[in-house]
Coordinates of C-alpha atoms and ligand atoms in Angstrom, one line a residue:
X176 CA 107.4 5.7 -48.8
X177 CA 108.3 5.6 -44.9
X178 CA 110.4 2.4 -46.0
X179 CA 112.6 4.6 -49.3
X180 CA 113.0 7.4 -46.8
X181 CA 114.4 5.4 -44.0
X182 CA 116.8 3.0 -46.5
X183 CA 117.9 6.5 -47.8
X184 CA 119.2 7.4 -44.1
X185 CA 120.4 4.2 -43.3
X186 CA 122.8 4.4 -46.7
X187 CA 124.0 7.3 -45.5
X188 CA 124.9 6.1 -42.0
X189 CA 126.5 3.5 -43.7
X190 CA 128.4 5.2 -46.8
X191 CA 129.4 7.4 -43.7
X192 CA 130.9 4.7 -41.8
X193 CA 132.8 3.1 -44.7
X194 CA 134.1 6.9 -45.0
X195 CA 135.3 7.2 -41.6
X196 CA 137.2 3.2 -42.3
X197 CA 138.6 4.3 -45.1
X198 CA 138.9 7.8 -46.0
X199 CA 141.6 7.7 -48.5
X200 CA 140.6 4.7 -51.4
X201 CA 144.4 4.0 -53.1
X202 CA 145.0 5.2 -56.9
X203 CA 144.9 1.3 -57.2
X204 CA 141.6 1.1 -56.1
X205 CA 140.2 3.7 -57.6
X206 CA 141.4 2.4 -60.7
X207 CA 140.0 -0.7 -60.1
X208 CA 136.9 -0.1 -59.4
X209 CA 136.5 2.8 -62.8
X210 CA 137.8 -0.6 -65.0
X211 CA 135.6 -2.6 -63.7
X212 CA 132.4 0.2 -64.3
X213 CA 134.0 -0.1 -67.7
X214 CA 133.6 -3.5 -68.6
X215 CA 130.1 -3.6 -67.1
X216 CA 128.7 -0.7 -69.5
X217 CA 130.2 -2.6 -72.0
X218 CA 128.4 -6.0 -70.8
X219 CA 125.3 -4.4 -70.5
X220 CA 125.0 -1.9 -73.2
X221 CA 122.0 -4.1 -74.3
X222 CA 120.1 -4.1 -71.2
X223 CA 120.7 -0.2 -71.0
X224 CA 119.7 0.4 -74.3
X225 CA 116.4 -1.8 -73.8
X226 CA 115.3 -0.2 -70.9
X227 CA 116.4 3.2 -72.2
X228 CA 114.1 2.6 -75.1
X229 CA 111.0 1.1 -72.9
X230 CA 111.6 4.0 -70.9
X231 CA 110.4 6.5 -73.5
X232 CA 108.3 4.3 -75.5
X233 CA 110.7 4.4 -78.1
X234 CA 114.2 6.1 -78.2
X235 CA 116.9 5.9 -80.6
X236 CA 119.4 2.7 -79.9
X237 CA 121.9 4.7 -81.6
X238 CA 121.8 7.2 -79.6
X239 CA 121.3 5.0 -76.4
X240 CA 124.4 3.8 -76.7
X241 CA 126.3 5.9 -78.0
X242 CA 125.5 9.1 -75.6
X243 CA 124.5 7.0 -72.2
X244 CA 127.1 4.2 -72.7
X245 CA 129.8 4.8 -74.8
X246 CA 130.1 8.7 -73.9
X247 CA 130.7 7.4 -69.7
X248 CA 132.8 4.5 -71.1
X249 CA 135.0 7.6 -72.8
X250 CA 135.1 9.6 -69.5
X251 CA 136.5 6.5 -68.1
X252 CA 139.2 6.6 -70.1
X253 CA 140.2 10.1 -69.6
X254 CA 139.6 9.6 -65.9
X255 CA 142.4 6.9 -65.8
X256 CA 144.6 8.8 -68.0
X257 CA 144.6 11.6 -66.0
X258 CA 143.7 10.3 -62.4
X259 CA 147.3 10.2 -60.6
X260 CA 148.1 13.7 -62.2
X261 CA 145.1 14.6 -60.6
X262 CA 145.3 13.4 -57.2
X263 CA 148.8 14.4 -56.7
X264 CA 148.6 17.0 -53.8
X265 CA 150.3 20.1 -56.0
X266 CA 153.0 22.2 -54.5
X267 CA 152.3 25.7 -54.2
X268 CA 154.6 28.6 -53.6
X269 CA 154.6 30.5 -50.1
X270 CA 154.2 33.9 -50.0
X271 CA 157.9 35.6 -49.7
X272 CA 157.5 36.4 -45.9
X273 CA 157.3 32.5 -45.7
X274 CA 159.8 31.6 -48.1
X275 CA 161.5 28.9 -46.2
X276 CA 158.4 26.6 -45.8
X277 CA 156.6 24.6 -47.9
X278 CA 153.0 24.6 -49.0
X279 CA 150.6 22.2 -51.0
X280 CA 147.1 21.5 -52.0
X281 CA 146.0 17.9 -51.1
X282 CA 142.9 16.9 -52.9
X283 CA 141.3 14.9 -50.5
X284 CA 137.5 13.1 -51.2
X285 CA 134.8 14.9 -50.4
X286 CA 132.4 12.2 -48.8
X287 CA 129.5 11.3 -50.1
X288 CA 128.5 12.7 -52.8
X289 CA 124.4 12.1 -53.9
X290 CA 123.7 13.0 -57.8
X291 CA 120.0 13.3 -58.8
X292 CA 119.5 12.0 -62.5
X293 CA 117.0 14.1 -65.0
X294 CA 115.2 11.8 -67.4
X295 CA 116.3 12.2 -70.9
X296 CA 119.5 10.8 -71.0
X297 CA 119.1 8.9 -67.6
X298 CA 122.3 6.4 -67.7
X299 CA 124.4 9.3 -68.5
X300 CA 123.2 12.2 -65.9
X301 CA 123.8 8.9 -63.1
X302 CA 126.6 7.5 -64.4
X303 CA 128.7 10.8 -65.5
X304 CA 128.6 12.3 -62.1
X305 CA 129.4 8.8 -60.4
X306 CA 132.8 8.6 -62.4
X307 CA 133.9 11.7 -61.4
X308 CA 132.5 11.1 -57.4
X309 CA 134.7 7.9 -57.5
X310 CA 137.9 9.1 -59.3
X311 CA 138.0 11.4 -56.5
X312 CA 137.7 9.3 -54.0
X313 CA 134.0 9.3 -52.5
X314 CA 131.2 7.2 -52.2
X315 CA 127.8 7.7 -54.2
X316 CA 124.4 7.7 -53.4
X317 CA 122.2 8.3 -57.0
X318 CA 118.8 9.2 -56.8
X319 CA 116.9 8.9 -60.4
X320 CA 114.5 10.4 -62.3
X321 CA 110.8 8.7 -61.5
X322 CA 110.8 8.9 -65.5
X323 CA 113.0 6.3 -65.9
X324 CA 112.2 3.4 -64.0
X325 CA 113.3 0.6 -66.3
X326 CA 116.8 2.2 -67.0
X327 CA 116.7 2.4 -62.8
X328 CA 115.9 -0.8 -62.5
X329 CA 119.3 -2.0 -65.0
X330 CA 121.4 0.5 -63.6
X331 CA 121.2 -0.9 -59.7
X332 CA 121.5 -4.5 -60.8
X333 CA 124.6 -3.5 -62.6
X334 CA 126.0 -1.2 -60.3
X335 CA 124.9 -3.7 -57.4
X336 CA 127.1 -6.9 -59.0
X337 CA 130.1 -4.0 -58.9
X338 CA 129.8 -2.3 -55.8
X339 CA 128.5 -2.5 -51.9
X340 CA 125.9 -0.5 -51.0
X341 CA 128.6 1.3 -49.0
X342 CA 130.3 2.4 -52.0
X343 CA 127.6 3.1 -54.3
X344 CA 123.6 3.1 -53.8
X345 CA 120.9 3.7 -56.4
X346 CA 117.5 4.9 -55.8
X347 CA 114.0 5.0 -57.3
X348 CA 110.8 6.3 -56.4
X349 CA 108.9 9.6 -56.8
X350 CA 109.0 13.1 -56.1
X351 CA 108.7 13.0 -52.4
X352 CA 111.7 10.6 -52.1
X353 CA 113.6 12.6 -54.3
X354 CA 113.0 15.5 -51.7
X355 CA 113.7 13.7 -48.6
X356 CA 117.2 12.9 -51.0
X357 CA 117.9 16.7 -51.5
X358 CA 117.7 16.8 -47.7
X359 CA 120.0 14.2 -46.3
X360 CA 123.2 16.1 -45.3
X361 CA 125.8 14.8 -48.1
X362 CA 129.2 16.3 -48.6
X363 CA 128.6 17.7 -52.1
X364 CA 125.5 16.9 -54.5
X365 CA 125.6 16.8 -58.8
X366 CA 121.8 18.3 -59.5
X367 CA 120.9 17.4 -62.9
X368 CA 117.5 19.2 -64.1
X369 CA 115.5 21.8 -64.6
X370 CA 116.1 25.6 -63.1
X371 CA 113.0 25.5 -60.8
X372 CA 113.6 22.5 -59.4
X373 CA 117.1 23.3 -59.2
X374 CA 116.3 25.9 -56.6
X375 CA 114.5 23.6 -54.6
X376 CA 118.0 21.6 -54.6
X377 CA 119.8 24.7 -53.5
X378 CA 117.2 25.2 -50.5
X379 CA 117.3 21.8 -49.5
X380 CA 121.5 21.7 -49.5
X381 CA 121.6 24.7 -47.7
X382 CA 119.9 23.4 -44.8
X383 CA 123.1 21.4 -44.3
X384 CA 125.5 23.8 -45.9
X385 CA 126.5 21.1 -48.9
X386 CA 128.0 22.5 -52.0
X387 CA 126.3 21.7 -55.2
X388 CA 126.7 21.8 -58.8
X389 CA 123.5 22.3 -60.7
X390 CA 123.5 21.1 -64.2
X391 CA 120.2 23.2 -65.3
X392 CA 119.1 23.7 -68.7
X393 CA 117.7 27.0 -70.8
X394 CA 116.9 28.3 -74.1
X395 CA 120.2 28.0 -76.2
X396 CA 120.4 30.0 -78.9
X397 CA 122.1 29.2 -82.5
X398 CA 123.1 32.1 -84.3
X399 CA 123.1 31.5 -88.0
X400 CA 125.3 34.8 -88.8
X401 CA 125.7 36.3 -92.0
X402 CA 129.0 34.7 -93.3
X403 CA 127.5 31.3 -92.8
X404 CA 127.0 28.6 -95.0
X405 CA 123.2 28.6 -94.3
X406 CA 122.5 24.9 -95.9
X407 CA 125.0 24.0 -93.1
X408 CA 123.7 25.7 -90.2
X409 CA 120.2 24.5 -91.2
X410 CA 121.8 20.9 -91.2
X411 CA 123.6 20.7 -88.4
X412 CA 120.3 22.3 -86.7
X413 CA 118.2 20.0 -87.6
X414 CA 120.5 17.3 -85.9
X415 CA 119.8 19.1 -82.6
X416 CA 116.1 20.0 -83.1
X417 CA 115.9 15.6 -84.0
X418 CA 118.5 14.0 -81.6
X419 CA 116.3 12.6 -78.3
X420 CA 113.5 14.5 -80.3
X421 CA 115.3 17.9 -78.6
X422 CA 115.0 16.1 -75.2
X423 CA 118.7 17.3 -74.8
X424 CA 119.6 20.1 -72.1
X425 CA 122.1 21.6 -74.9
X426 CA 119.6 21.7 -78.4
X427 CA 119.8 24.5 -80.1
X428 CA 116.6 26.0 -78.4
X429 CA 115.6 28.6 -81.3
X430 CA 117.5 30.3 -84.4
X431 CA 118.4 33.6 -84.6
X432 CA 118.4 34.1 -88.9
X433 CA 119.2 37.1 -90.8
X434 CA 115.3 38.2 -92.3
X435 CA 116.2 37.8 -95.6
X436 CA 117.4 34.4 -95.9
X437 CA 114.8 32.9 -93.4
X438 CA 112.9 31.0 -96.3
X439 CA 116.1 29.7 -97.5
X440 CA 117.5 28.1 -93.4
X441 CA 113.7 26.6 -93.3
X442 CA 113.6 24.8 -96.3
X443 CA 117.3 23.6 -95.9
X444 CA 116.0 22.9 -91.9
X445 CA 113.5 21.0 -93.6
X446 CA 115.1 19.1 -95.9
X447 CA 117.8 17.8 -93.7
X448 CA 115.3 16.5 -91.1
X449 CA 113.8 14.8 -94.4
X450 CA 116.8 13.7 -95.1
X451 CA 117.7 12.2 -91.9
X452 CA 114.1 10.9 -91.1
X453 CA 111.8 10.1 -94.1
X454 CA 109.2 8.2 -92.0
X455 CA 109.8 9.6 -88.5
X456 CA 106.3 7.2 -87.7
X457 CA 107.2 3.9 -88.4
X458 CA 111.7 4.9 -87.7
X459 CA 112.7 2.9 -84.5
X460 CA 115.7 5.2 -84.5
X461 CA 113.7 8.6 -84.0
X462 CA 113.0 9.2 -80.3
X463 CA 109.4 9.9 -79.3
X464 CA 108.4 12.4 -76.3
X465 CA 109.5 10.9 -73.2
X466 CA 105.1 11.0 -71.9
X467 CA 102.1 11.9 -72.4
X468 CA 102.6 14.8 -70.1
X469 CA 105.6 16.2 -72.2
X470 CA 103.8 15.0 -75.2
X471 CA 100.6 17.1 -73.8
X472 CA 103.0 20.2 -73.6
X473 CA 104.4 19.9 -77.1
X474 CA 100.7 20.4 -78.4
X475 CA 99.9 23.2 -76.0
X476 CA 103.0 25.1 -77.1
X477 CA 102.1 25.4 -81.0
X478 CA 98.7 25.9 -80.3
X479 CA 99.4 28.9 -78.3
X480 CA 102.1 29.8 -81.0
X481 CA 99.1 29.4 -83.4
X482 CA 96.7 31.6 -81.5
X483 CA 99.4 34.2 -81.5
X484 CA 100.1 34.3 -85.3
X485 CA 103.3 32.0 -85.7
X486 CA 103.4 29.6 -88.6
X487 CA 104.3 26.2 -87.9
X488 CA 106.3 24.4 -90.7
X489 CA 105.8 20.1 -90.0
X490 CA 109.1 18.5 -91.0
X491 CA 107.0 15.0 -91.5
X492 CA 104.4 13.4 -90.4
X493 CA 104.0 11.8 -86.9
X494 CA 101.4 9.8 -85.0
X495 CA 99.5 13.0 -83.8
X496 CA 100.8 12.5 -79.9
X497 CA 103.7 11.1 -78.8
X498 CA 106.2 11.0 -82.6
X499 CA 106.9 14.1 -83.6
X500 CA 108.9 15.6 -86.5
X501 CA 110.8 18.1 -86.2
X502 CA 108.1 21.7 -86.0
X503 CA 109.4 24.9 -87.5
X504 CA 108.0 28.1 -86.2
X505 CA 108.0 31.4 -88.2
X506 CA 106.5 35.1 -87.3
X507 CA 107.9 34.4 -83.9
X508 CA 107.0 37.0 -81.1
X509 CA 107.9 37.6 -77.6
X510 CA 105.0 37.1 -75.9
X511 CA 104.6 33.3 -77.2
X512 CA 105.4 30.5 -74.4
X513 CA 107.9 29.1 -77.4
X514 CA 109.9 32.3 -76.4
X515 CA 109.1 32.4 -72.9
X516 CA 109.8 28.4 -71.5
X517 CA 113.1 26.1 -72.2
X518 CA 111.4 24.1 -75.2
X519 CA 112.9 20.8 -74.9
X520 CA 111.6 19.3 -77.4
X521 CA 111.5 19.2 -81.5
X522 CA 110.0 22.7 -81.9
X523 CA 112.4 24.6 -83.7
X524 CA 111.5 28.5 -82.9
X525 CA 112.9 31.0 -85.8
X526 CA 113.7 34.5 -84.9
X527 CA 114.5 37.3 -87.3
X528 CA 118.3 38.8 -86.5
X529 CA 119.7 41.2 -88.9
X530 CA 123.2 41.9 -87.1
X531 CA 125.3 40.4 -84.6
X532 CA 124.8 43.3 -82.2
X533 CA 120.6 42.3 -82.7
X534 CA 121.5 38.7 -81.5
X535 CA 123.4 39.5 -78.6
X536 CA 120.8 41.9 -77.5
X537 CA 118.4 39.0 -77.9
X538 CA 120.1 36.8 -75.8
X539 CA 121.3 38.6 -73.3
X540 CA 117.9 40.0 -72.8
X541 CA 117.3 36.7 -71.4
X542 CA 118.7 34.4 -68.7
X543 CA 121.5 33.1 -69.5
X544 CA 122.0 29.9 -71.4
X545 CA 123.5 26.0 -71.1
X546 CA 124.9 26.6 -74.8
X547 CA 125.7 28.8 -77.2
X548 CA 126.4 28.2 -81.2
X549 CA 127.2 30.5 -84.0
X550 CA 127.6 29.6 -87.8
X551 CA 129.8 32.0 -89.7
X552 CA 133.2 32.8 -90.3
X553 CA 133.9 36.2 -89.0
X554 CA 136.5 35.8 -86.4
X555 CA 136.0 39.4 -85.0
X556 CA 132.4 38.1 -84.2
X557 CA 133.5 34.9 -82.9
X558 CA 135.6 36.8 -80.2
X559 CA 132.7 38.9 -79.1
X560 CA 130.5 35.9 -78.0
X561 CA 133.2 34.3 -76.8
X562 CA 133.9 37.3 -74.5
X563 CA 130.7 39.5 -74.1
X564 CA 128.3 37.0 -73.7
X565 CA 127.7 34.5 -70.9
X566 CA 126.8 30.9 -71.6
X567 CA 127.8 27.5 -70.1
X568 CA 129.6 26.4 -73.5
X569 CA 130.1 26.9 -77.1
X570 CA 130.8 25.1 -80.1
X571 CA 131.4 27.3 -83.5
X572 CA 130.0 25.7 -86.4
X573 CA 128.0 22.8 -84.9
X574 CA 126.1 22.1 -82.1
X575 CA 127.0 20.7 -78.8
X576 CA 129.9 19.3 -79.7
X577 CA 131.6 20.8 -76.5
X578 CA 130.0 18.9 -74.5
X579 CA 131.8 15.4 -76.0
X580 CA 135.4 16.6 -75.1
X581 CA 136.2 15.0 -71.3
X582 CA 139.1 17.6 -71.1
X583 CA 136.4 20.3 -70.8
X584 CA 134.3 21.0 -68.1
X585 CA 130.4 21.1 -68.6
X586 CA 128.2 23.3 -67.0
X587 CA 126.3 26.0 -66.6
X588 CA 126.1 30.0 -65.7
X589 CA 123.3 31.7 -63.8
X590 CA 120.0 30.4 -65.3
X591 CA 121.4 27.0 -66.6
X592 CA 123.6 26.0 -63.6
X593 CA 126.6 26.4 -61.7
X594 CA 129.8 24.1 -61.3
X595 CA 130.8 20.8 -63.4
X596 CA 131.2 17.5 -62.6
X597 CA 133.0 17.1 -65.6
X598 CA 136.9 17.2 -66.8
X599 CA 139.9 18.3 -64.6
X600 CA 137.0 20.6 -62.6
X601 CA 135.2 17.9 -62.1
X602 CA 137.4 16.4 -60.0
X603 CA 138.3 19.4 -58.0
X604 CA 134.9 20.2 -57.7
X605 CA 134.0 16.7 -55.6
X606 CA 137.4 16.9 -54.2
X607 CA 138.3 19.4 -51.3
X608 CA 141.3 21.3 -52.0
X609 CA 143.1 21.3 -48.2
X610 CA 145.7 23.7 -47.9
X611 CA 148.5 22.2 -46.3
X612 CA 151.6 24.5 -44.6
X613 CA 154.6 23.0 -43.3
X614 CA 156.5 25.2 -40.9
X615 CA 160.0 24.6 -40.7
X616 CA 162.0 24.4 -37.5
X617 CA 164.9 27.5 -38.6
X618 CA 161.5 29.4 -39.9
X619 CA 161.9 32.7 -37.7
X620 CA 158.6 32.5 -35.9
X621 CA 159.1 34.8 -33.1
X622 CA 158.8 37.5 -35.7
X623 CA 155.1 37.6 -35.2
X624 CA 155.1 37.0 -31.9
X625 CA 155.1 38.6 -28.8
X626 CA 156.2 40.9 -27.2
X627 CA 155.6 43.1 -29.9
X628 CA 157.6 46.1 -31.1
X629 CA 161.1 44.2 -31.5
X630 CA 163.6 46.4 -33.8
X631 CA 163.5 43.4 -36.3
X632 CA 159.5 43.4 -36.5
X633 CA 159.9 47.4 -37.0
X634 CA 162.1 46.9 -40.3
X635 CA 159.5 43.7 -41.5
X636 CA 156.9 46.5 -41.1
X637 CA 159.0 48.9 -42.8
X638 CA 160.2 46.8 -45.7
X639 CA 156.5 45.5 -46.7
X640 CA 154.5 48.0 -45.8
X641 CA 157.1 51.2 -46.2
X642 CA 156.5 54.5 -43.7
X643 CA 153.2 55.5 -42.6
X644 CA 152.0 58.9 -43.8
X645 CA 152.1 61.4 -41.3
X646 CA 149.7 63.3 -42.0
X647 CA 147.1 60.7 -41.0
X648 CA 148.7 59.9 -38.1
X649 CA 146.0 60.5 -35.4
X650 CA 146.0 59.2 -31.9
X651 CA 144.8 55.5 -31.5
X652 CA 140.7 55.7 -30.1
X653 CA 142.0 52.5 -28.0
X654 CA 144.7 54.0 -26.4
X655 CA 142.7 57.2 -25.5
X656 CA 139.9 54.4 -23.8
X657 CA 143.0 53.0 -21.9
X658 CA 143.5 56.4 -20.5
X659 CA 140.3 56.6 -19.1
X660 CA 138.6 58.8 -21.9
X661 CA 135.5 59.0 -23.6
X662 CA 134.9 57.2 -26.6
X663 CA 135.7 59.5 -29.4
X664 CA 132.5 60.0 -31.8
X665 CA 133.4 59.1 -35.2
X666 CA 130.2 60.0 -36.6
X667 CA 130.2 63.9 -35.3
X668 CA 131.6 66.9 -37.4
X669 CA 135.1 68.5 -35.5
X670 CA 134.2 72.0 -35.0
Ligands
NAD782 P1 113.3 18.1 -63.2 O1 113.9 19.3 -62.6 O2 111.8 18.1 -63.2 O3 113.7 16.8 -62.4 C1 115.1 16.4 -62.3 C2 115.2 15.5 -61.1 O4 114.8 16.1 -59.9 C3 114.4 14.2 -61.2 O5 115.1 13.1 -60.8 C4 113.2 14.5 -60.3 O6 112.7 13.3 -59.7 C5 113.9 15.3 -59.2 N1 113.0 16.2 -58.5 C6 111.8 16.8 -59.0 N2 111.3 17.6 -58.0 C7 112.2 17.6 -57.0 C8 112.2 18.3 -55.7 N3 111.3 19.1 -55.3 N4 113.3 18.0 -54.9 C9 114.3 17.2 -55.3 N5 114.3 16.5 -56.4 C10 113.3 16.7 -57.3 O7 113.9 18.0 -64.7 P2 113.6 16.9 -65.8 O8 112.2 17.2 -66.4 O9 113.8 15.5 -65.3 O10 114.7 17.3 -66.9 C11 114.6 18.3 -67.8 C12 115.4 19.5 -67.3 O11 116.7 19.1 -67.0 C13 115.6 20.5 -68.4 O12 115.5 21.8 -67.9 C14 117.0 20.3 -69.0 O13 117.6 21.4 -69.6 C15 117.7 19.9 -67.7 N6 118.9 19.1 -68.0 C16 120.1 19.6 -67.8 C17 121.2 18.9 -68.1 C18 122.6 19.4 -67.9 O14 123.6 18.7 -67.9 N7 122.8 20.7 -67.7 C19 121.1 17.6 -68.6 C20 119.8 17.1 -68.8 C21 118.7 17.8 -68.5

């Protein structure tokens, strides 16, 4: 442990030296290096996938590669179209008093930059924020999730064969190393996880005063509205409830259905998952629960449903612990931990919700979430989520979808996060906007210097701030000090 905590320090010293050597990598080398991260995922999209699936005991290769190495290989691509646009310092206008100047903002990179991985999609959570750290210029020290040791294990001999330590550094190892991580005193960190431990993160950066983007997670809520195409919804629900078994920080969390046509959205819910997954048991491309301990958790949570009244609808069959189908819950209430806790799994909670004004009051009774979907076709009610209530993202008509477009930052609000390490944000965020001013020599300086009272400072006065009103013109305190007299008492009544 002594040993991780110290090579964590050392990195740093030396990701700080290579900083201070060269603190401004070329657009050639930046694109270099993204190209060459690209052709590596590609290499070993195998390995990842492997380890990925030994990771979890069994996870989709499907979705392996196509969310943790296709989806980075995708940012890449965006990254390089977009990257000299992005780091070409931008001219800004100067305020009219300054007219004759010039001003710009220089994005210049950040540092080092550490990003600490959550578990379920670990390639992705490293990788994602990595892109971004390099595009802008940093280096990158990534501490992973102790879930995900195998997927660790490929990730540093790949990055490794790409990259000195200097530039990039990944990391293993448990909790405590994870902490001494959140305390080294980088120059921005990308905190992927849940909201408790996210305010760990936050207390741990602020020791040191670094900025941080938390990517946290929440219940998000799919509203199945009453324009909507129900079989749909129920569809393209059961595709979030069954991708990474709901291991995703954006699955829909729980439904919001109007009462009437709840019988109708579970059957369909059912059916779909049927559909997708006869034989979740023996289906190598159905993701099990990530460990026992989550697995443990999934069985607590509908027993405590149970015990509270709910009815829990099986989509299939599993193997009784670590498979399981997707779990539909009816005769929801409040006080059930399904309604309380960020599920995270395949339990698919269904809550009664007769108007649009009864689902916003639902959700914003809560904290605020990653993600936010509605099914339906009333514009007007589009517009109100989209303005009255606060989530990270939305997609209309599907699920998560948002998520997959690199032009759009990703992130969260409140609860579920803060910043994005993602799109034309993302690179601003690990970037440090400097404002840069250049005075010219004819600029008229001595305007604002002394001495003070010049006719042509009067009329600059004048003309931007126009004549002071008289009636409030009372002598200066500081003036009547100067004159020797006692300091007037702001606080006391005049007679
Ligand atoms: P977690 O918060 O338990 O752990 C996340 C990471 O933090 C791990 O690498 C872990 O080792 C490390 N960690 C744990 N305790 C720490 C501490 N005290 N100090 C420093 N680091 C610590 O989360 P998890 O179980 O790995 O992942 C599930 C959570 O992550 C869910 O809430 C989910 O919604 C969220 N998530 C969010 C996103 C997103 O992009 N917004 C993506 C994936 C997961």
């Amino acid at each position: 442990m002594k040993d991780a905590i110290e090579m964590l320090h050392d990195v740093l010293a030396r990701q700080r030296a290579a900083c201070l050597a060269s603190p401004w990598p070329e657009l050639k080398q930046r694109v270099r290096d993204l190209k060459a991260l690209r052709q590596a995922l590609s290499r070993y999209q195998d390995r990842l996938v492997t380890a990925m699936n030994d990771d979890f005991g069994r996870r989709s290769s499907f979705e392996c590669r196509t969310l943790d190495v296709m989806f980075p290989a995708l940012q890449i691509d965006h990254a390089l179209a977009n990257l000299q646009r992005w780091m070409k310092p931008q001219r800004r206008r100067t305020d009219l008093l300054f007219r004759t100047n010039t001003a710009k903002v220089v994005y210049q990179p950040k540092g080092v930059v550490g990003v600490i991985a959550a578990w379920n999609f670990p390639i992705v959570e490293a990788v994602g924020p990595m892109i971004m750290a390099l595009a802008a210029g940093n280096r990158v020290m990534i501490k992973m999730s102790e879930f995900s040791p195998r997927s660790t294990a490929v990730l540093c001999e790949m990055l490794g064969e790409l990259f000195p330590q200097e530039q990039v550094a990944v990391f293993g190892g448990g909790v405590e190393v994870a902490q001494a991580f959140a305390a080294l005193p980088f120059d921005h960190i990308v905190f992927t996880g849940s909201p408790a431990v996210g305010r760990e993160i936050m207390r741990a950066a602020s020791a040191n005063l670094t900025p941080v983007t938390l990517e946290l997670g929440g219940k998000s809520p799919a509203i199945v509205a009453q324009s909507a195409d129900v079989t749909a919804a129920a569809r393209s629900i059961a595709h979030g409830k069954a991708f990474n078994a709901g291991q995703a920080c954006v699955a829909p969390d729980y439904a919001l259905v109007p009462r009437a046509r709840i019988d109708e959205f579970v059957n369909a819910a059912r059916d779909a998952f049927q559909h997708m997954y006869p034989a979740p048991v023996n289906d190598p491309e159905y993701t099990s629960i990530a460990s026992d301990r989550h697995a443990t958790r999934v069985n607590e949570l509908l027993a405590d449903a149970i015990a509270k009244g709910a009815t829990v609808t099986p989509c299939g069959t599993g193997d009784g612990w670590r498979v399981v189908p997707m779990q539909i819950v009816t005769g929801v209430t409040a006080d059930m931990r399904i309604m309380q806790e960020e599920l995270f799994n395949p339990i698919l909670p269904v809550v009664a919700c007769d108007s649009l004004d009864e689902s916003i009051q639902a959700i914003t009774a809560r904290p605020r979430p990653l993600a936010l979907y509605y099914y339906g076709t009333d514009v007007g009610e589009i517009k109100r989520l989209e303005r009255e209530v606060h989530a990270g993202g939305m997609t209309i008509n599907d699920w998560a979808w948002h998520v997959f477009q690199s032009d759009l930052p990703f992130g969260g609000t409140g609860n579920s996060g803060t910043g994005s390490w993602r799109g034309p944000e993302g690179f601003r965020a690990l970037s440090h906007g400097k404002a840069v001013l250049s005075m010219k020599r004819w600029f008229p300086i001595g305007l604002f210097r002394p001495p003070y009272g010049t006719r042509l400072q009067r009329l600059v006065s004048w003309l931007f701030l126009g004549k002071p009103d008289p009636a409030l013109c009372i002598p200066c305190p500081h003036a009547a000090l100067a004159d020797g007299a006692a300091t007037p008492d702001i606080n006391r009544e005049s007679a």
